[in-house]
Tab-separated table of C-alpha atoms in Angstrom:
chain	number	residue	atom	x	y	z
A	1	MET	CA	-9.590	-3.969	20.072
A	2	LYS	CA	-8.278	-2.676	23.397
A	3	PRO	CA	-9.551	0.711	24.598
A	4	PHE	CA	-7.456	3.730	23.698
A	5	GLN	CA	-7.668	7.468	23.943
A	6	TYR	CA	-8.267	9.210	20.625
A	7	THR	CA	-6.558	12.568	20.231
A	8	ARG	CA	-6.563	15.049	17.408
A	9	PRO	CA	-3.619	17.394	17.916
A	10	GLU	CA	-3.723	21.040	16.891
A	11	SER	CA	-0.411	21.109	15.087
A	12	LEU	CA	2.357	18.903	13.761
A	13	VAL	CA	4.623	19.761	16.682
A	14	HIS	CA	1.822	18.919	19.090
A	15	ALA	CA	1.419	15.598	17.254
A	16	ALA	CA	5.145	14.937	17.594
A	17	GLN	CA	5.023	15.799	21.306
A	18	LEU	CA	2.144	13.385	21.867
A	19	SER	CA	4.044	10.702	19.944
A	20	GLN	CA	6.905	10.883	22.445
A	21	ASP	CA	4.888	8.619	24.692
A	22	THR	CA	5.946	5.076	23.779
A	23	GLU	CA	2.367	3.898	24.380
A	24	ALA	CA	1.047	6.357	21.764
A	25	LEU	CA	0.887	5.731	18.022
A	26	ALA	CA	0.240	8.159	15.198
A	27	ILE	CA	-2.564	7.190	12.823
A	28	ALA	CA	-2.932	8.405	9.230
A	29	GLY	CA	-4.873	6.151	6.809
A	30	GLY	CA	-4.919	3.408	9.404
A	31	THR	CA	-5.272	0.543	6.919
A	32	ASN	CA	-2.390	-1.394	8.497
A	33	LEU	CA	-2.545	-0.055	12.051
A	34	LEU	CA	-6.271	-0.703	12.649
A	35	ASP	CA	-5.870	-4.224	11.270
A	36	LEU	CA	-2.997	-4.835	13.718
A	37	MET	CA	-5.016	-3.330	16.582
A	38	LYS	CA	-7.870	-5.741	15.880
A	39	LEU	CA	-5.339	-8.579	16.047
A	40	GLN	CA	-3.911	-7.057	19.260
A	41	VAL	CA	-0.481	-6.993	17.665
A	42	GLU	CA	-0.576	-3.248	18.339
A	43	THR	CA	-2.158	-2.131	21.616
A	44	PRO	CA	-1.574	1.638	21.911
A	45	ASP	CA	-2.995	3.562	24.873
A	46	ARG	CA	-3.431	6.570	22.655
A	47	LEU	CA	-3.996	7.182	18.939
A	48	VAL	CA	-2.728	10.507	17.663
A	49	ASP	CA	-4.748	11.341	14.541
A	50	ILE	CA	-2.397	13.290	12.289
A	51	ASN	CA	-4.924	13.719	9.470
A	52	ARG	CA	-6.020	17.253	8.584
A	53	LEU	CA	-2.686	18.736	9.616
A	54	GLY	CA	-1.888	20.021	6.144
A	55	LEU	CA	0.450	17.338	4.819
A	56	GLY	CA	-1.781	16.357	1.909
A	57	GLU	CA	-0.114	18.322	-0.897
A	58	ILE	CA	2.354	17.498	-3.664
A	59	THR	CA	4.530	20.514	-4.425
A	60	GLU	CA	7.052	21.208	-7.155
A	61	ASN	CA	10.171	22.812	-5.735
A	62	THR	CA	12.198	25.314	-7.733
A	63	ASP	CA	15.243	23.009	-7.652
A	64	GLY	CA	13.345	20.398	-9.699
A	65	THR	CA	12.560	18.126	-6.753
A	66	LEU	CA	9.030	17.009	-5.987
A	67	ARG	CA	7.781	17.041	-2.407
A	68	ILE	CA	5.041	14.544	-1.529
A	69	GLY	CA	3.320	15.379	1.757
A	70	ALA	CA	3.162	12.514	4.249
A	71	LEU	CA	-0.643	12.445	4.080
A	72	VAL	CA	-0.893	12.321	0.283
A	73	THR	CA	-2.848	9.140	-0.413
A	74	ASN	CA	-1.344	6.391	-2.512
A	75	THR	CA	-4.084	7.043	-5.095
A	76	ALA	CA	-3.281	10.753	-5.263
A	77	ALA	CA	0.450	10.064	-5.602
A	78	ALA	CA	0.038	7.449	-8.353
A	79	ASN	CA	-2.262	9.787	-10.293
A	80	HIS	CA	-0.296	13.006	-9.954
A	81	PRO	CA	0.631	14.233	-13.454
A	82	ARG	CA	4.288	14.840	-12.518
A	83	ILE	CA	4.652	11.431	-10.894
A	84	ARG	CA	3.016	9.677	-13.851
A	85	ALA	CA	5.209	11.547	-16.328
A	86	ASP	CA	8.580	11.809	-14.574
A	87	TYR	CA	8.556	9.020	-11.977
A	88	PRO	CA	6.545	6.222	-13.635
A	89	VAL	CA	8.436	3.606	-11.600
A	90	LEU	CA	6.808	5.091	-8.504
A	91	ALA	CA	3.308	5.315	-10.024
A	92	ARG	CA	3.628	1.715	-11.206
A	93	ALA	CA	4.907	0.459	-7.845
A	94	ILE	CA	2.007	2.101	-5.996
A	95	LEU	CA	-0.564	0.725	-8.466
A	96	ALA	CA	0.939	-2.762	-8.052
A	97	GLY	CA	0.234	-2.680	-4.317
A	98	ALA	CA	-2.962	-3.467	-2.388
A	99	THR	CA	-6.392	-2.579	-3.845
A	100	GLN	CA	-8.051	0.643	-4.920
A	101	GLN	CA	-10.020	0.734	-1.647
A	102	LEU	CA	-6.795	0.535	0.383
A	103	ARG	CA	-4.809	2.927	-1.829
A	104	ASN	CA	-7.578	5.523	-1.423
A	105	LYS	CA	-6.967	5.498	2.341
A	106	ALA	CA	-3.283	4.620	2.653
A	107	THR	CA	-0.836	7.496	2.850
A	108	THR	CA	2.743	8.127	1.793
A	109	GLY	CA	4.074	8.292	5.354
A	110	GLY	CA	1.974	5.369	6.516
A	111	ASN	CA	3.059	3.209	3.610
A	112	LEU	CA	6.711	3.740	4.614
A	113	CYS	CA	5.838	2.682	8.185
A	114	GLN	CA	3.709	-0.355	7.332
A	115	ARG	CA	4.713	-3.463	9.221
A	116	THR	CA	5.735	-6.886	8.010
A	117	ARG	CA	3.127	-9.438	6.975
A	118	CYS	CA	5.143	-12.278	8.579
A	119	TYR	CA	2.537	-14.799	9.778
A	120	TYR	CA	4.284	-15.106	13.158
A	121	PHE	CA	4.324	-11.352	13.707
A	122	THR	CA	0.571	-11.044	13.072
A	123	ASN	CA	-0.415	-14.020	15.259
A	124	ILE	CA	-0.068	-13.218	18.958
A	125	ASP	CA	-0.075	-16.913	19.868
A	126	GLN	CA	3.228	-17.443	18.029
A	127	PRO	CA	6.766	-16.502	19.004
A	128	CYS	CA	8.111	-13.352	17.319
A	129	ASN	CA	11.134	-11.308	18.315
A	130	LYS	CA	9.751	-8.305	16.465
A	131	ARG	CA	6.447	-8.262	18.331
A	132	GLU	CA	7.677	-9.665	21.627
A	133	PRO	CA	11.449	-9.307	22.000
A	134	GLY	CA	13.110	-12.477	23.280
A	135	SER	CA	10.200	-14.795	22.412
A	136	GLY	CA	12.062	-16.343	19.469
A	137	CYS	CA	11.460	-16.448	15.718
A	138	GLY	CA	8.835	-18.894	14.526
A	139	ALA	CA	9.662	-18.378	10.877
A	140	ILE	CA	13.311	-19.473	10.852
A	141	GLU	CA	12.399	-23.137	11.117
A	142	GLY	CA	8.732	-22.657	10.249
A	143	VAL	CA	6.532	-21.357	7.451
A	144	ALA	CA	8.780	-18.940	5.611
A	145	ARG	CA	7.482	-18.575	2.089
A	146	LEU	CA	7.202	-14.773	2.200
A	147	HIS	CA	10.436	-14.309	4.099
A	148	ALA	CA	13.771	-12.659	3.510
A	149	VAL	CA	16.863	-14.101	1.859
A	150	LEU	CA	19.119	-11.048	2.239
A	151	GLY	CA	20.202	-9.187	5.376
A	152	THR	CA	18.518	-11.594	7.789
A	153	SER	CA	19.640	-12.226	11.357
A	154	THR	CA	19.308	-15.108	13.792
A	155	GLU	CA	16.538	-13.046	15.441
A	156	CYS	CA	14.270	-12.244	12.483
A	157	ILE	CA	13.794	-13.077	8.798
A	158	ALA	CA	10.742	-10.869	8.141
A	159	THR	CA	10.414	-8.818	4.957
A	160	TYR	CA	9.390	-5.231	4.458
A	161	PRO	CA	6.126	-5.806	2.536
A	162	GLY	CA	5.627	-2.604	0.551
A	163	ASP	CA	6.086	-1.625	-3.096
A	164	MET	CA	6.090	2.186	-2.930
A	165	ALA	CA	9.283	2.411	-0.883
A	166	VAL	CA	11.100	0.054	-3.265
A	167	ALA	CA	10.570	2.526	-6.105
A	168	MET	CA	11.514	5.403	-3.786
A	169	SER	CA	14.740	3.577	-2.923
A	170	ALA	CA	15.625	3.183	-6.611
A	171	LEU	CA	14.836	6.890	-7.104
A	172	ASP	CA	16.975	7.797	-4.058
A	173	ALA	CA	14.154	9.777	-2.443
A	174	ALA	CA	14.495	11.426	0.972
A	175	VAL	CA	12.232	11.209	4.031
A	176	HIS	CA	11.592	14.433	5.995
A	177	ILE	CA	11.118	13.960	9.717
A	178	LEU	CA	9.908	16.433	12.354
A	179	ALA	CA	10.763	15.972	16.036
A	180	GLU	CA	8.899	17.130	19.133
A	181	ASP	CA	11.467	19.910	19.735
A	182	GLU	CA	10.614	21.300	16.258
A	183	SER	CA	13.949	20.139	14.800
A	184	GLU	CA	13.840	18.534	11.373
A	185	ARG	CA	16.010	15.924	9.749
A	186	THR	CA	16.170	14.258	6.363
A	187	VAL	CA	16.994	10.600	5.895
A	188	PRO	CA	17.479	8.906	2.513
A	189	VAL	CA	14.773	6.278	1.923
A	190	ARG	CA	17.677	3.850	1.459
A	191	ASP	CA	18.639	4.404	5.114
A	192	PHE	CA	15.143	4.797	6.557
A	193	HIS	CA	14.350	1.127	7.135
A	194	CYS	CA	16.581	-1.030	9.325
A	195	LEU	CA	17.927	-4.549	9.005
A	196	PRO	CA	16.761	-6.784	11.860
A	197	GLY	CA	20.185	-7.492	13.428
A	198	ASP	CA	19.725	-7.915	17.167
A	199	THR	CA	16.984	-5.232	17.317
A	200	PRO	CA	14.292	-6.832	15.118
A	201	TRP	CA	11.506	-4.823	16.787
A	202	ARG	CA	12.905	-1.780	15.066
A	203	ASP	CA	11.480	-1.361	11.540
A	204	ASN	CA	12.926	2.042	10.781
A	205	VAL	CA	14.924	4.945	12.207
A	206	LEU	CA	11.953	6.948	13.540
A	207	GLU	CA	12.367	7.745	17.235
A	208	PRO	CA	9.508	8.344	19.694
A	209	GLY	CA	8.411	11.943	19.183
A	210	GLU	CA	9.241	11.952	15.483
A	211	ILE	CA	6.755	12.026	12.631
A	212	ILE	CA	7.234	11.888	8.870
A	213	THR	CA	6.170	15.101	7.156
A	214	ALA	CA	7.083	14.415	3.507
A	215	VAL	CA	9.098	12.468	0.969
A	216	THR	CA	11.115	14.365	-1.628
A	217	LEU	CA	11.919	12.894	-5.015
A	218	PRO	CA	15.126	14.123	-6.685
A	219	PRO	CA	14.875	15.925	-10.042
A	220	PRO	CA	13.790	13.530	-12.795
A	221	VAL	CA	16.492	11.637	-14.703
A	222	GLN	CA	16.649	10.225	-18.216
A	223	GLY	CA	16.138	6.550	-18.787
A	224	LYS	CA	13.623	3.769	-18.783
A	225	GLN	CA	11.740	3.159	-15.537
A	226	ILE	CA	10.332	-0.272	-14.754
A	227	TYR	CA	8.621	-1.816	-11.727
A	228	ARG	CA	8.310	-5.587	-12.037
A	229	LYS	CA	6.477	-7.389	-9.265
A	230	VAL	CA	6.300	-11.180	-9.034
A	231	ARG	CA	3.562	-12.569	-6.804
A	232	GLU	CA	1.399	-15.622	-6.249
A	233	ARG	CA	-1.700	-14.153	-7.899
A	234	SER	CA	-1.886	-11.354	-10.402
A	235	SER	CA	-3.483	-8.754	-8.130
A	236	TYR	CA	-3.719	-7.914	-4.446
A	237	ALA	CA	-0.793	-9.983	-3.203
A	238	PHE	CA	2.526	-9.059	-1.629
A	239	ALA	CA	5.691	-9.349	-3.674
A	240	LEU	CA	7.670	-12.570	-3.628
A	241	THR	CA	10.227	-10.390	-5.282
A	242	SER	CA	10.062	-7.075	-7.072
A	243	VAL	CA	12.520	-4.944	-8.973
A	244	ALA	CA	12.405	-1.167	-9.366
A	245	ALA	CA	14.777	-0.017	-12.088
A	246	ILE	CA	15.853	3.223	-13.709
A	247	ILE	CA	18.123	2.324	-16.612
A	248	ALA	CA	19.604	4.765	-19.118
A	249	MET	CA	21.747	3.966	-22.149
A	250	GLU	CA	24.399	6.043	-23.859
A	251	GLY	CA	24.929	4.555	-27.283
A	252	ASP	CA	25.337	0.806	-26.771
A	253	ARG	CA	26.404	1.064	-23.163
A	254	ILE	CA	24.581	1.333	-19.874
A	255	ALA	CA	24.898	4.864	-18.483
A	256	ARG	CA	22.685	4.575	-15.414
A	257	ALA	CA	21.441	1.598	-13.420
A	258	ASP	CA	19.574	2.487	-10.236
A	259	LEU	CA	17.999	-0.657	-8.813
A	260	ALA	CA	16.075	-1.608	-5.695
A	261	PHE	CA	14.385	-4.855	-4.720
A	262	GLY	CA	11.276	-5.738	-2.744
A	263	GLY	CA	10.335	-8.995	-1.026
A	264	LEU	CA	13.921	-9.990	-0.365
A	265	ALA	CA	14.811	-8.278	2.901
A	266	HIS	CA	13.669	-6.397	5.999
A	267	LYS	CA	13.997	-3.225	3.935
A	268	PRO	CA	13.852	-2.222	0.277
A	269	TRP	CA	17.163	-3.688	-0.867
A	270	HIS	CA	19.596	-1.372	-2.598
A	271	ASP	CA	23.084	-2.619	-3.431
A	272	PRO	CA	25.251	0.208	-4.814
A	273	ARG	CA	27.698	-2.343	-6.247
A	274	LEU	CA	25.162	-3.219	-8.958
A	275	SER	CA	25.318	0.256	-10.440
A	276	THR	CA	29.121	0.185	-10.351
A	277	LEU	CA	29.141	-3.181	-12.125
A	278	LEU	CA	26.603	-2.275	-14.820
A	279	VAL	CA	27.447	1.314	-15.742
A	280	GLY	CA	29.739	1.622	-18.762
A	281	LYS	CA	29.174	-1.986	-19.839
A	282	LEU	CA	27.544	-3.442	-22.942
A	283	PRO	CA	24.341	-5.188	-21.890
A	284	SER	CA	24.405	-8.973	-22.279
A	285	ALA	CA	22.980	-12.093	-20.688
A	286	ALA	CA	26.410	-12.744	-19.160
A	287	LEU	CA	26.498	-9.281	-17.587
A	288	PHE	CA	22.998	-9.707	-16.145
A	289	ASP	CA	24.117	-13.047	-14.674
A	290	GLU	CA	27.085	-11.347	-13.102
A	291	ALA	CA	24.734	-8.742	-11.593
A	292	GLY	CA	22.591	-11.552	-10.195
A	293	ASP	CA	25.692	-13.214	-8.693
A	294	LEU	CA	26.673	-9.986	-7.006
A	295	LEU	CA	23.171	-9.220	-5.706
A	296	LEU	CA	22.694	-12.692	-4.270
A	297	GLU	CA	26.218	-13.690	-3.203
A	298	ASP	CA	25.241	-13.585	0.500
A	299	ALA	CA	21.654	-14.766	0.008
A	300	GLN	CA	20.411	-17.463	2.364
A	301	GLY	CA	17.117	-19.313	2.045
A	302	PHE	CA	15.126	-20.842	4.900
A	303	GLY	CA	13.636	-23.844	3.121
A	304	GLU	CA	10.255	-22.632	1.931
A	305	ASN	CA	11.682	-19.437	0.497
A	306	ASP	CA	14.764	-20.951	-1.202
A	307	PHE	CA	13.007	-20.318	-4.513
A	308	LYS	CA	13.343	-16.577	-4.023
A	309	ILE	CA	17.063	-16.703	-4.821
A	310	PRO	CA	16.696	-17.982	-8.415
A	311	LEU	CA	13.475	-15.947	-8.756
A	312	ALA	CA	15.262	-12.711	-7.864
A	313	ARG	CA	18.087	-13.561	-10.272
A	314	ARG	CA	15.687	-14.190	-13.159
A	315	THR	CA	13.516	-11.169	-12.377
A	316	LEU	CA	16.577	-8.922	-12.339
A	317	ALA	CA	17.760	-10.367	-15.664
A	318	ALA	CA	14.301	-9.944	-17.213
A	319	VAL	CA	14.090	-6.308	-16.110
A	320	LEU	CA	17.589	-5.489	-17.337
A	321	ALA	CA	16.863	-7.206	-20.659
A	322	GLU	CA	13.636	-5.237	-21.100
A	323	ALA	CA	15.238	-1.939	-20.129
A	324	THR	CA	18.247	-2.371	-22.435
A	325	GLU	CA	16.322	-4.173	-25.206
A	326	THR	CA	18.665	-7.132	-25.002
A	327	GLU	CA	17.854	-10.725	-25.945
A	328	ILE	CA	18.495	-13.209	-23.152
B	1	MET	CA	-14.529	19.507	14.235
B	2	ALA	CA	-17.977	18.434	13.032
B	3	ASP	CA	-19.781	16.054	15.362
B	4	TYR	CA	-21.627	14.144	12.664
B	5	ILE	CA	-21.186	11.986	9.567
B	6	THR	CA	-23.491	12.430	6.601
B	7	VAL	CA	-24.753	9.067	5.398
B	8	ASN	CA	-26.865	9.037	2.232
B	9	ASP	CA	-27.861	12.695	2.804
B	10	THR	CA	-28.744	12.292	6.488
B	11	LYS	CA	-26.552	13.527	9.347
B	12	HIS	CA	-25.757	11.087	12.139
B	13	PRO	CA	-23.916	11.915	15.396
B	14	LEU	CA	-20.430	10.428	15.884
B	15	PRO	CA	-20.151	7.455	18.256
B	16	ASP	CA	-18.760	7.994	21.761
B	17	ASP	CA	-16.383	5.024	21.644
B	18	PRO	CA	-13.425	5.722	19.323
B	19	ARG	CA	-13.039	1.981	18.666
B	20	VAL	CA	-16.213	1.872	16.560
B	21	SER	CA	-15.285	1.219	12.944
B	22	LEU	CA	-17.126	3.067	10.211
B	23	LEU	CA	-18.591	-0.333	9.270
B	24	ASP	CA	-20.012	-1.013	12.750
B	25	PHE	CA	-21.219	2.579	12.919
B	26	LEU	CA	-23.179	2.176	9.681
B	27	ARG	CA	-24.662	-1.177	10.612
B	28	GLN	CA	-25.298	-0.787	14.324
B	29	GLU	CA	-25.713	2.933	14.988
B	30	VAL	CA	-27.178	4.178	11.707
B	31	GLY	CA	-29.044	0.919	11.142
B	32	LEU	CA	-28.049	0.490	7.495
B	33	THR	CA	-27.207	-3.191	7.240
B	34	GLY	CA	-26.652	-3.301	3.484
B	35	THR	CA	-22.936	-2.809	4.091
B	36	LYS	CA	-21.571	-6.206	5.082
B	37	LYS	CA	-18.884	-7.424	7.460
B	38	GLY	CA	-16.906	-10.191	5.778
B	39	CYS	CA	-13.333	-10.508	7.017
B	40	ASP	CA	-13.187	-7.227	9.028
B	41	HIS	CA	-9.506	-6.957	7.944
B	42	GLY	CA	-9.640	-5.201	4.567
B	43	GLN	CA	-9.152	-8.368	2.582
B	44	CYS	CA	-12.611	-9.139	1.169
B	45	GLY	CA	-14.195	-5.795	0.235
B	46	ALA	CA	-17.718	-6.692	1.472
B	47	CYS	CA	-17.684	-3.516	3.594
B	48	THR	CA	-16.836	-1.182	0.687
B	49	VAL	CA	-18.557	2.211	0.877
B	50	ILE	CA	-17.934	5.505	-0.899
B	51	VAL	CA	-16.547	8.304	1.298
B	52	ASN	CA	-16.260	11.772	-0.249
B	53	GLY	CA	-16.381	10.115	-3.666
B	54	MET	CA	-13.689	7.507	-2.962
B	55	ARG	CA	-14.303	3.835	-2.224
B	56	ILE	CA	-12.761	2.540	0.986
B	57	ASN	CA	-12.988	-0.499	3.262
B	58	SER	CA	-15.235	0.754	6.068
B	59	CYS	CA	-13.875	-1.961	8.388
B	60	LEU	CA	-10.431	-0.293	8.356
B	61	ALA	CA	-11.706	3.161	9.283
B	62	LEU	CA	-12.666	4.607	12.650
B	63	ALA	CA	-15.991	6.457	12.611
B	64	VAL	CA	-14.557	9.260	14.783
B	65	MET	CA	-11.960	9.964	12.083
B	66	HIS	CA	-14.712	10.683	9.537
B	67	ASP	CA	-16.433	13.649	11.169
B	68	GLY	CA	-17.908	15.903	8.524
B	69	ASP	CA	-17.414	13.314	5.762
B	70	THR	CA	-20.060	12.202	3.293
B	71	VAL	CA	-20.677	8.471	3.067
B	72	THR	CA	-22.671	6.686	0.378
B	73	THR	CA	-23.715	3.112	1.141
B	74	ILE	CA	-25.530	0.616	-1.056
B	75	GLU	CA	-28.820	2.035	0.290
B	76	GLY	CA	-27.830	5.417	-1.160
B	77	ILE	CA	-26.948	4.034	-4.593
B	78	GLY	CA	-30.417	2.846	-5.540
B	79	THR	CA	-33.656	1.400	-4.226
B	80	PRO	CA	-35.665	-1.665	-5.276
B	81	GLY	CA	-38.003	0.707	-7.091
B	82	ALA	CA	-35.245	2.762	-8.675
B	83	PRO	CA	-32.094	0.672	-8.961
B	84	SER	CA	-28.863	2.092	-10.407
B	85	ALA	CA	-27.589	0.868	-13.769
B	86	LEU	CA	-25.129	-1.442	-12.007
B	87	GLN	CA	-27.786	-2.827	-9.690
B	88	LYS	CA	-29.983	-3.605	-12.710
B	89	ALA	CA	-27.069	-5.204	-14.532
B	90	PHE	CA	-26.228	-7.426	-11.538
B	91	VAL	CA	-29.836	-8.663	-11.540
B	92	GLU	CA	-29.876	-9.184	-15.302
B	93	HIS	CA	-26.593	-11.104	-15.301
B	94	ASP	CA	-27.212	-12.990	-12.064
B	95	GLY	CA	-24.006	-11.420	-10.694
B	96	TYR	CA	-24.184	-13.222	-7.352
B	97	GLN	CA	-25.161	-16.426	-5.655
B	98	CYS	CA	-25.581	-15.867	-1.916
B	99	GLY	CA	-25.517	-12.084	-2.351
B	100	TYR	CA	-23.387	-11.313	0.698
B	101	CYS	CA	-20.564	-9.640	-1.228
B	102	THR	CA	-22.940	-7.866	-3.634
B	103	PRO	CA	-23.344	-4.491	-1.837
B	104	GLY	CA	-19.555	-4.200	-1.640
B	105	GLN	CA	-19.178	-5.285	-5.261
B	106	ILE	CA	-21.678	-2.666	-6.424
B	107	CYS	CA	-20.259	0.150	-4.280
B	108	ALA	CA	-16.756	-0.696	-5.541
B	109	ALA	CA	-17.892	-0.906	-9.161
B	110	THR	CA	-19.808	2.389	-8.881
B	111	ALA	CA	-16.637	4.178	-7.756
B	112	MET	CA	-14.550	2.251	-10.282
B	113	LEU	CA	-16.570	3.597	-13.213
B	114	ASP	CA	-15.851	7.129	-11.968
B	115	GLU	CA	-12.135	6.326	-11.696
B	116	ILE	CA	-12.138	5.108	-15.299
B	117	ALA	CA	-14.046	8.222	-16.402
B	118	HIS	CA	-11.365	10.339	-14.702
B	119	GLY	CA	-8.594	8.502	-16.585
B	120	MET	CA	-7.051	6.948	-13.499
B	121	PRO	CA	-4.755	4.103	-14.633
B	122	SER	CA	-4.493	0.702	-12.952
B	123	ASP	CA	-1.788	-1.946	-12.722
B	124	ALA	CA	-3.370	-3.539	-15.796
B	125	SER	CA	-3.189	-0.373	-17.930
B	126	ASP	CA	-0.628	-0.397	-20.752
B	127	THR	CA	0.167	3.273	-20.256
B	128	LEU	CA	-0.235	5.693	-17.375
B	129	GLU	CA	-1.623	8.428	-19.625
B	130	GLY	CA	-4.712	8.917	-21.750
B	131	GLU	CA	-8.115	7.348	-21.898
B	132	ILE	CA	-8.576	3.972	-20.225
B	133	GLN	CA	-9.361	1.148	-22.640
B	134	ILE	CA	-12.019	-0.878	-20.870
B	135	SER	CA	-11.193	-4.582	-20.974
B	136	ASP	CA	-11.941	-7.613	-18.847
B	137	GLU	CA	-8.370	-7.435	-17.570
B	138	GLU	CA	-8.867	-3.816	-16.471
B	139	ILE	CA	-12.128	-4.623	-14.681
B	140	ARG	CA	-10.668	-7.693	-12.955
B	141	GLU	CA	-7.636	-5.745	-11.711
B	142	ARG	CA	-9.752	-2.819	-10.513
B	143	MET	CA	-12.179	-5.133	-8.710
B	144	SER	CA	-9.500	-7.327	-7.083
B	145	GLY	CA	-10.341	-5.931	-3.645
B	146	ASN	CA	-13.790	-7.563	-3.735
B	147	LEU	CA	-13.918	-11.294	-3.205
B	148	CYS	CA	-16.909	-13.516	-3.988
B	149	ARG	CA	-16.637	-16.833	-2.196
B	150	CYS	CA	-19.478	-18.270	-4.280
B	151	GLY	CA	-17.299	-17.596	-7.301
B	152	ALA	CA	-19.838	-15.615	-9.302
B	153	TYR	CA	-16.993	-13.673	-10.897
B	154	ALA	CA	-17.932	-14.418	-14.514
B	155	ASN	CA	-21.385	-12.871	-14.088
B	156	ILE	CA	-20.108	-9.999	-11.914
B	157	LEU	CA	-17.640	-9.196	-14.682
B	158	ALA	CA	-20.373	-9.395	-17.330
B	159	ALA	CA	-22.619	-7.028	-15.347
B	160	ILE	CA	-19.867	-4.447	-14.841
B	161	ARG	CA	-18.653	-4.775	-18.435
B	162	ASP	CA	-22.135	-3.981	-19.746
B	163	VAL	CA	-22.458	-0.802	-17.722
B	164	ALA	CA	-18.842	0.267	-18.308
B	165	LYS	CA	-19.232	-0.080	-22.086
B	166	GLU	CA	-22.561	1.781	-22.035
B	167	LYS	CA	-20.945	4.625	-20.077
B	168	ALA	CA	-17.972	4.729	-22.442
B	169	VAL	CA	-20.208	5.174	-25.521
């Protein structure tokens, strides 16, 4: 690990000010960042420790929303009575990720900012446009089993690795961000992460000098909530594909279908056309197929990850069948 | 800001170099070598210790970030003369071969039994609410952060199952 200066700021604004320096990085749980520092993928001159700045609470707002402080651990979030009862898709997604040891340390804000597990990104001897702009992408014609099939670019086919944010995308949660000039902004989770395009080094919309302070969940909605994660072993593995779903019925017809997907793209994938297609329809195998067609119409495999396209289609169908109690 | 970490009831001054992981601090500065360095990347669990009641990978923690915290290592869980119930069960069931992962396994399992007692669900739980039904599937899922390259999993599971069922009675 390269030497760095360790700083514990006195306030959130002070933390944001220190984070303006492009050679500084904020540290919360550190489970991803310290790993990347050991690999010299991240080499900050300064670590800004944002722990103990009072962002560790979950609060119920009077408008029915639930505010999760950025430093709430994954364990605390998954075990919060309101999250278990009203947002089970989120509790389930968090519990499906990592291990208990990591979830005890990992935080809500840090989980949103975790970096891809692309093998080329984490190996400094390999080309990677995300880590070293202009060096090329090793994965496009290389080992690409974990990689994206939607929203890729000629620069980068990495995936966003997390589970928590996939559920937050389905729930249409919002990220609260504080800037160094004390201004605040709110970004929907669905718009927080970026597609690689021609700026693959950019994972999300955070600017230097900005820190995440909280995530707000909208008031709870009716319906069945499911998080289905498909992976190579049954625990402690990243998603090959995952589906977060909130599905409500009205009589025989689908009344709500909020869906987001993990393991398919550089961000939790949300396609609003799926809801438009499904709502008002009678559930059937044919309808679920149509949803799969729509989701994957622009999907492109890179050899080793071609399997993700039929896998995503089947996982979506299985989740919709379970949620609507339909035989397929 | 406190300038010490409490390890097994004894206070130890923080290291000067912020790069020192909690794991290296425990082994090299405190001199407690029960906690093991396996992968040093949070993948194997050999470095598991209990900090303020929660199990974490000490390799993915900076010692300077734990000022004022209370750390329990395998040396604080039991002694050869007075082993904990889990330590006894690991011996009885031969829950190891080379023994390198064992301190991490036992620290993780010690915290895991508390998590079950507090009704904290896992990915293997049928429901998110209510009492946890202890099963092999539950134990395997909850212990998935601790690898054993000798493959002594069957006996590790048997040791933990024994103690978990005793506690549940």
